[in-house]
PDB file of C-alpha atoms in Angstrom:
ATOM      1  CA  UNK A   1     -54.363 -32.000 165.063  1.00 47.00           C
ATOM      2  CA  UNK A   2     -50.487 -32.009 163.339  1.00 54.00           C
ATOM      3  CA  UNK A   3     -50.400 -35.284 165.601  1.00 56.00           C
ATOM      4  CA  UNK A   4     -52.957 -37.048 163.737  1.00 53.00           C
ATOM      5  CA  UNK A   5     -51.440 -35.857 160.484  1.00 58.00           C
ATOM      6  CA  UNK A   6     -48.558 -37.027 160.509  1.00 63.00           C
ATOM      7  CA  UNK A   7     -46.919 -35.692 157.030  1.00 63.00           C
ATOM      8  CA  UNK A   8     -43.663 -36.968 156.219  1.00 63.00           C
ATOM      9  CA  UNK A   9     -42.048 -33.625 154.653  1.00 63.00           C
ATOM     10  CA  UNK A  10     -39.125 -35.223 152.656  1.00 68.00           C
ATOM     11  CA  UNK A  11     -41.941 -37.781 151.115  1.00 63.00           C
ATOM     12  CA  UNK A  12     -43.758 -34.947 150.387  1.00 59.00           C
ATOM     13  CA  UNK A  13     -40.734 -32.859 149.003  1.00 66.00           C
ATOM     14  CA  UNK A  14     -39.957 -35.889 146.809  1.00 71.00           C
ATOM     15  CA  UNK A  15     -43.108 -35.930 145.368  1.00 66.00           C
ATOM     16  CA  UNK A  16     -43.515 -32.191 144.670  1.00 70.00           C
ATOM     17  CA  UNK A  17     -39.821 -32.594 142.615  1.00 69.00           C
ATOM     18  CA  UNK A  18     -40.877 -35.072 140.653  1.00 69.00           C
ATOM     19  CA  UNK A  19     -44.216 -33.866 139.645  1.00 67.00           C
ATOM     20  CA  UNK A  20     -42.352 -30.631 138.725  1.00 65.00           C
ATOM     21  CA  UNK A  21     -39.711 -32.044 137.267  1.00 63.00           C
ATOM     22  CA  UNK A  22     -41.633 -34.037 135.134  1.00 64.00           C
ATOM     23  CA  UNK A  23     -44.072 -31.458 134.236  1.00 65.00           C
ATOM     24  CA  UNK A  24     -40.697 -29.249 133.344  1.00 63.00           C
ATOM     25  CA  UNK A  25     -39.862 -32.325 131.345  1.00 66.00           C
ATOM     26  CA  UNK A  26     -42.984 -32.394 129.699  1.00 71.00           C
ATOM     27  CA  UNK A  27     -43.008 -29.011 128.756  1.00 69.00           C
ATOM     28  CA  UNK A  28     -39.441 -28.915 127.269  1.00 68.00           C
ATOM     29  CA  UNK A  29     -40.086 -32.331 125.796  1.00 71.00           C
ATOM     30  CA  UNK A  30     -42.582 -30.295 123.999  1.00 72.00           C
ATOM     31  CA  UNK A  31     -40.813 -27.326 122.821  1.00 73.00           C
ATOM     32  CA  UNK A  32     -38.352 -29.285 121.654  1.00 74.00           C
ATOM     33  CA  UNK A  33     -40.209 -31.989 119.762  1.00 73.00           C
ATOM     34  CA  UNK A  34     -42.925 -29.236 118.441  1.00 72.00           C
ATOM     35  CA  UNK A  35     -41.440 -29.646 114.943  1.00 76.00           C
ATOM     36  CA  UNK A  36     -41.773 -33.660 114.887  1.00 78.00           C
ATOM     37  CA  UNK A  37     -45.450 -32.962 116.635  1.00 76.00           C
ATOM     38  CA  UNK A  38     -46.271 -30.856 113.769  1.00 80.00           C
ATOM     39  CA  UNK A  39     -45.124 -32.953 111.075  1.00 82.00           C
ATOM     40  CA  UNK A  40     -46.552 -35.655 113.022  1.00 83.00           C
ATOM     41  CA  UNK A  41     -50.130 -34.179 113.022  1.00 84.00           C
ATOM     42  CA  UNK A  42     -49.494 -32.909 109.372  1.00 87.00           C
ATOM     43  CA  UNK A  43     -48.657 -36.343 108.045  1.00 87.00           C
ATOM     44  CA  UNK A  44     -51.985 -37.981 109.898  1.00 88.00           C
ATOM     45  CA  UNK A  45     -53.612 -35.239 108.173  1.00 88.00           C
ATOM     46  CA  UNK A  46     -52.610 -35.940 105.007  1.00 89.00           C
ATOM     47  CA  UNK A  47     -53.389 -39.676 106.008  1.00 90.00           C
ATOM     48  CA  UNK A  48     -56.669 -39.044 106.908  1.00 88.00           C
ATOM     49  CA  UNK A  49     -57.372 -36.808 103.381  1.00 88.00           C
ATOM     50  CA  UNK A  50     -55.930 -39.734 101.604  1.00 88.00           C
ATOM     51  CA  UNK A  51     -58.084 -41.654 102.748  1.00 90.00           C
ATOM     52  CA  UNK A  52     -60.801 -39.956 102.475  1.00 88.00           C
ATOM     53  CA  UNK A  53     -60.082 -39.576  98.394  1.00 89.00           C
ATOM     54  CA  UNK A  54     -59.420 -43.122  98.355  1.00 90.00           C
ATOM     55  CA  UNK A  55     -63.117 -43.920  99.588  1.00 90.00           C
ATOM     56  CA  UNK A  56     -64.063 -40.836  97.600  1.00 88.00           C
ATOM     57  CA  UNK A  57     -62.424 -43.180  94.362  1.00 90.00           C
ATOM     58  CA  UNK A  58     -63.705 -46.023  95.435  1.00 91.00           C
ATOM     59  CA  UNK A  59     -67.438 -44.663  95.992  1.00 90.00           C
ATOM     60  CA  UNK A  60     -66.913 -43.357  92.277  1.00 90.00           C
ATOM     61  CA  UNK A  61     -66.111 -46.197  90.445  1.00 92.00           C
ATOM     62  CA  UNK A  62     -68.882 -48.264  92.351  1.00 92.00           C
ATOM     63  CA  UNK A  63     -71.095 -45.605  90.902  1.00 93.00           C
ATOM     64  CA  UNK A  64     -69.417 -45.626  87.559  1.00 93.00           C
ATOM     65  CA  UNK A  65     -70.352 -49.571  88.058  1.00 92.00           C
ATOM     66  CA  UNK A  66     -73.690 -48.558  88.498  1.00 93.00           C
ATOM     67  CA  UNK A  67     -74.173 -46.674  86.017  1.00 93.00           C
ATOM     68  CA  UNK A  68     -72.522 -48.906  83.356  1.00 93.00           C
ATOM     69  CA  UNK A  69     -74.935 -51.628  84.728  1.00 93.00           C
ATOM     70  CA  UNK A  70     -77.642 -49.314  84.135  1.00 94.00           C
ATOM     71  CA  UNK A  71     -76.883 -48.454  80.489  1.00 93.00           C
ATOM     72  CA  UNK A  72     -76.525 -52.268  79.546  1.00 92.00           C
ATOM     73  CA  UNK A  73     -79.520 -52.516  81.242  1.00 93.00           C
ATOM     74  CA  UNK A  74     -81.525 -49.982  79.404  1.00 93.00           C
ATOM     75  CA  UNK A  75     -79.795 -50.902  76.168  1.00 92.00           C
ATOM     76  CA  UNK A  76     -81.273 -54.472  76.763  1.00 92.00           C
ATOM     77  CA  UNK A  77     -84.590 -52.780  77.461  1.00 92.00           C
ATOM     78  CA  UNK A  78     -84.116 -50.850  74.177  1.00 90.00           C
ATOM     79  CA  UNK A  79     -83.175 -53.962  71.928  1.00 89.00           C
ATOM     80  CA  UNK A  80     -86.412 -55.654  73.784  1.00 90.00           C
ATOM     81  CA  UNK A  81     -88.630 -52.885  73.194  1.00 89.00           C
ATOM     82  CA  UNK A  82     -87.484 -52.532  69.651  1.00 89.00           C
ATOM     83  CA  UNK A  83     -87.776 -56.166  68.895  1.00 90.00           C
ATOM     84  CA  UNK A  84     -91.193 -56.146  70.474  1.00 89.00           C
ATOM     85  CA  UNK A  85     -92.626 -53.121  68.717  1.00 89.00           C
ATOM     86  CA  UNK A  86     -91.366 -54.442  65.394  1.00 89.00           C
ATOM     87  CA  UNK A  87     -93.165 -57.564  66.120  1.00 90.00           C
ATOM     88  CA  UNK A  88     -96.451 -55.458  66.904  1.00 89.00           C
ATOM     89  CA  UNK A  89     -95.899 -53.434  63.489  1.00 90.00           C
ATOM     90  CA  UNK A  90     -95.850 -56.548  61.915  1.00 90.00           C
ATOM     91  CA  UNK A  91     -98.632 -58.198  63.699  1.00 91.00           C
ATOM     92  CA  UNK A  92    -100.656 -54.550  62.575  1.00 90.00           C
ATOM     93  CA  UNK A  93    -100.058 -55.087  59.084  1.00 89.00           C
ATOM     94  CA  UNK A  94    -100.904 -58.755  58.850  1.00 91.00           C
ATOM     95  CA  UNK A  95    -104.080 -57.961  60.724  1.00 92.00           C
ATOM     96  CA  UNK A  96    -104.560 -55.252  58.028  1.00 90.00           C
ATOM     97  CA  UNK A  97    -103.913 -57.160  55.327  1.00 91.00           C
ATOM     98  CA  UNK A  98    -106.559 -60.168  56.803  1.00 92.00           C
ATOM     99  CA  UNK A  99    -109.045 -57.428  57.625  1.00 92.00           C
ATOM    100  CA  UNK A 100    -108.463 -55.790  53.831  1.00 92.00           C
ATOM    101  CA  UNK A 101    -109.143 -59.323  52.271  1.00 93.00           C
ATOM    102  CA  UNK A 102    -111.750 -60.432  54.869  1.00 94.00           C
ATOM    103  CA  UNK A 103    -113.654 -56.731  53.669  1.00 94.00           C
ATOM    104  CA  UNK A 104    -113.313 -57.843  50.343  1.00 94.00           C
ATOM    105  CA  UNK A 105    -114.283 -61.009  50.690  1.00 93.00           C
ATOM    106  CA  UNK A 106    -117.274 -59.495  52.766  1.00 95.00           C
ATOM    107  CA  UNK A 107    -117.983 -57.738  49.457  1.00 94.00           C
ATOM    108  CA  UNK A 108    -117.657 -60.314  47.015  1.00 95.00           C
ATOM    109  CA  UNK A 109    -120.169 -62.994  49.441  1.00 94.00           C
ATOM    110  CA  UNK A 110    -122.733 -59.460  49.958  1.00 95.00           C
ATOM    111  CA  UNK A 111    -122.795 -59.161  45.771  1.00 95.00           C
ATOM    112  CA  UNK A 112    -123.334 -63.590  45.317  1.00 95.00           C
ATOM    113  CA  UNK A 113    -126.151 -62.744  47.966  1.00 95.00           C
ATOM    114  CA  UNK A 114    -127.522 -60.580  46.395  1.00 94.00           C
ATOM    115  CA  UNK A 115    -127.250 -62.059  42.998  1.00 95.00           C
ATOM    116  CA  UNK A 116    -128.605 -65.552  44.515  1.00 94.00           C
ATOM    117  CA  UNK A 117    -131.436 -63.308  45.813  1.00 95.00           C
ATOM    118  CA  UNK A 118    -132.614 -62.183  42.765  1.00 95.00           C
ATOM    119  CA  UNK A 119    -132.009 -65.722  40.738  1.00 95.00           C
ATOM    120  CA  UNK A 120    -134.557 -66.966  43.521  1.00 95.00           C
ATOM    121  CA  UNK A 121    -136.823 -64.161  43.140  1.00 95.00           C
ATOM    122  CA  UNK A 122    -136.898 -64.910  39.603  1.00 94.00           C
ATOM    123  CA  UNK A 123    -137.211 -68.709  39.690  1.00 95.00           C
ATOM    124  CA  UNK A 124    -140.270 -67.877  42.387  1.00 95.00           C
ATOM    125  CA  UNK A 125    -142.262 -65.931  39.541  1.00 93.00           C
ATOM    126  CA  UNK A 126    -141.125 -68.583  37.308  1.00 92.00           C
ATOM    127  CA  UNK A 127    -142.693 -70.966  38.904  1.00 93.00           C
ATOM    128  CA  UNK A 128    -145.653 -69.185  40.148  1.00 91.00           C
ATOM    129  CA  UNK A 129    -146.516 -68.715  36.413  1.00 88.00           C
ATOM    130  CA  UNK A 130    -145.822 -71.908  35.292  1.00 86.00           C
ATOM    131  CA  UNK A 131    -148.288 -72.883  38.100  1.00 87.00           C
ATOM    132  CA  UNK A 132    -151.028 -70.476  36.828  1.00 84.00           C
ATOM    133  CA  UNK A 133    -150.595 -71.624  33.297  1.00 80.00           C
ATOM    134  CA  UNK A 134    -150.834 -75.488  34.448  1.00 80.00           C
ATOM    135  CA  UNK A 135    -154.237 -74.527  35.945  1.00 78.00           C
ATOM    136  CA  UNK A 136    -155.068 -72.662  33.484  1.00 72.00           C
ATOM    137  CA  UNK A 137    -154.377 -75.211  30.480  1.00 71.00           C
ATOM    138  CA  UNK A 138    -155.671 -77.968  32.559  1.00 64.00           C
ATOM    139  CA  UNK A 139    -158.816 -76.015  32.618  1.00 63.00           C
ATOM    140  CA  UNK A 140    -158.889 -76.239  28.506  1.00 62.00           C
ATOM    141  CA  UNK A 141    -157.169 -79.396  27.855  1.00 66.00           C
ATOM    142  CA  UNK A 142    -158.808 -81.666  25.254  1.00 67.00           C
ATOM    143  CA  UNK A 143    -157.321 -84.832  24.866  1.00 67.00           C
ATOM    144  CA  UNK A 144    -158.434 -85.216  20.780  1.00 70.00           C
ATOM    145  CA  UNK A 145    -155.482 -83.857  18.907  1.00 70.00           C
ATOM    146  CA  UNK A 146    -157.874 -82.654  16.199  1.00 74.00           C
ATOM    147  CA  UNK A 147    -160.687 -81.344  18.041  1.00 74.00           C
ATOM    148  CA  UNK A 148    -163.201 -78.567  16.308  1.00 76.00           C
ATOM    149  CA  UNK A 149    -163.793 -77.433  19.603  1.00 74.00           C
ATOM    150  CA  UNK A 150    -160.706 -76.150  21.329  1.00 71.00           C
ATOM    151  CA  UNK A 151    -160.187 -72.946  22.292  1.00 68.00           C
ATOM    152  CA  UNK A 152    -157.799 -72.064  20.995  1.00 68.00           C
ATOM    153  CA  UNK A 153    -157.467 -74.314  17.949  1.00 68.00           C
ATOM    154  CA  UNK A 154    -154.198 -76.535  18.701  1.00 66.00           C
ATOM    155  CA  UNK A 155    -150.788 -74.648  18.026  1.00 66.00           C
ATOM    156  CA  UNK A 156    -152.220 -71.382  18.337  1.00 70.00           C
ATOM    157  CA  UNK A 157    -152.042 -70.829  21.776  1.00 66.00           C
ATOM    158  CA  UNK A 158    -149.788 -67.976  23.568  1.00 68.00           C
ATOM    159  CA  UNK A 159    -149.151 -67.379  26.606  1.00 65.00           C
ATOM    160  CA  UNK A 160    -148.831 -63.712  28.161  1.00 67.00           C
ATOM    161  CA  UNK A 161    -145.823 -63.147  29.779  1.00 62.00           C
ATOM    162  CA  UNK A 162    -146.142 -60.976  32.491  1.00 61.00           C
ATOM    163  CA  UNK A 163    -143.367 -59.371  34.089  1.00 53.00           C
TER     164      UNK A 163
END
């Protein structure tokens, strides 16, 4: 079975010395950089925490954008609001004001109603007696001016008014 192997010793010696001797080299490579590793890992350290405040910063004043967008945007809301409900106040008060006058007016057309009402009324009795007192003389109407006869004797004649 070593025949079918056939391991060349001094290869393999070769390769065992430089593996160790690199691994040696390695290690003292190590303990002597081990200051320049440190600062090494300390400075992407502080790298990394930089930039993590810079993104930090930058996240803050997009949010301090935000935000000042926001207040112009509410203090345009504001200005719009207050223009609008000054607008409705005054729209409230002129509808007031129409309704006040359109009461009184209301008033004032109820009271000529009324007063036309009763200047009807009274022109309907008016007439209505006239109407009975036209029957009523043309009943007793004598066309000789100095009749004996008529009742009543001409010019004495009164009518009752009747209220």
């Amino acid at each position: 079975m070593i025949d079918l192997l056939k391991i060349n010793y001094e290869l393999l010696g070769t390769l065992s010395t430089i593996a160790g001797g690199g691994a040696l080299g390695g290690f003292i490579s190590t303990m002597i950089n081990r200051k320049e590793i440190r600062r090494i890992k300390k400075s992407e350290a502080i790298q990394s925490e930089a930039t993590a405040k810079r993104e930090d910063a930058s996240a803050a004043t997009e949010m301090m954008n935000l935000l000042d967008r926001t207040v112009a945007h509410m203090e345009r809301m504001n200005s719009y609001n207050e223009t609008n409900s000054e607008s409705l106040l005054k729209m409230v008060r002129e509808k007031d004001s129409i309704n006040d006058r359109m009461k009184k007016d209301m008033e004032l057309l109820q009271l000529q109603r009324t007063e036309d009402h009763r200047r009807i009324t009274g022109l309907e009795k008016v007439v209505k007696r006239e109407l009975e007192w036209r029957k009523d003389s043309d009943y007793h109407y004598c066309s000789v001016i100095d009749c004996e006869v008529r009742k009543p004797p001409f010019g004495t004649f009164k009518r009752d008014v009747k209220k």
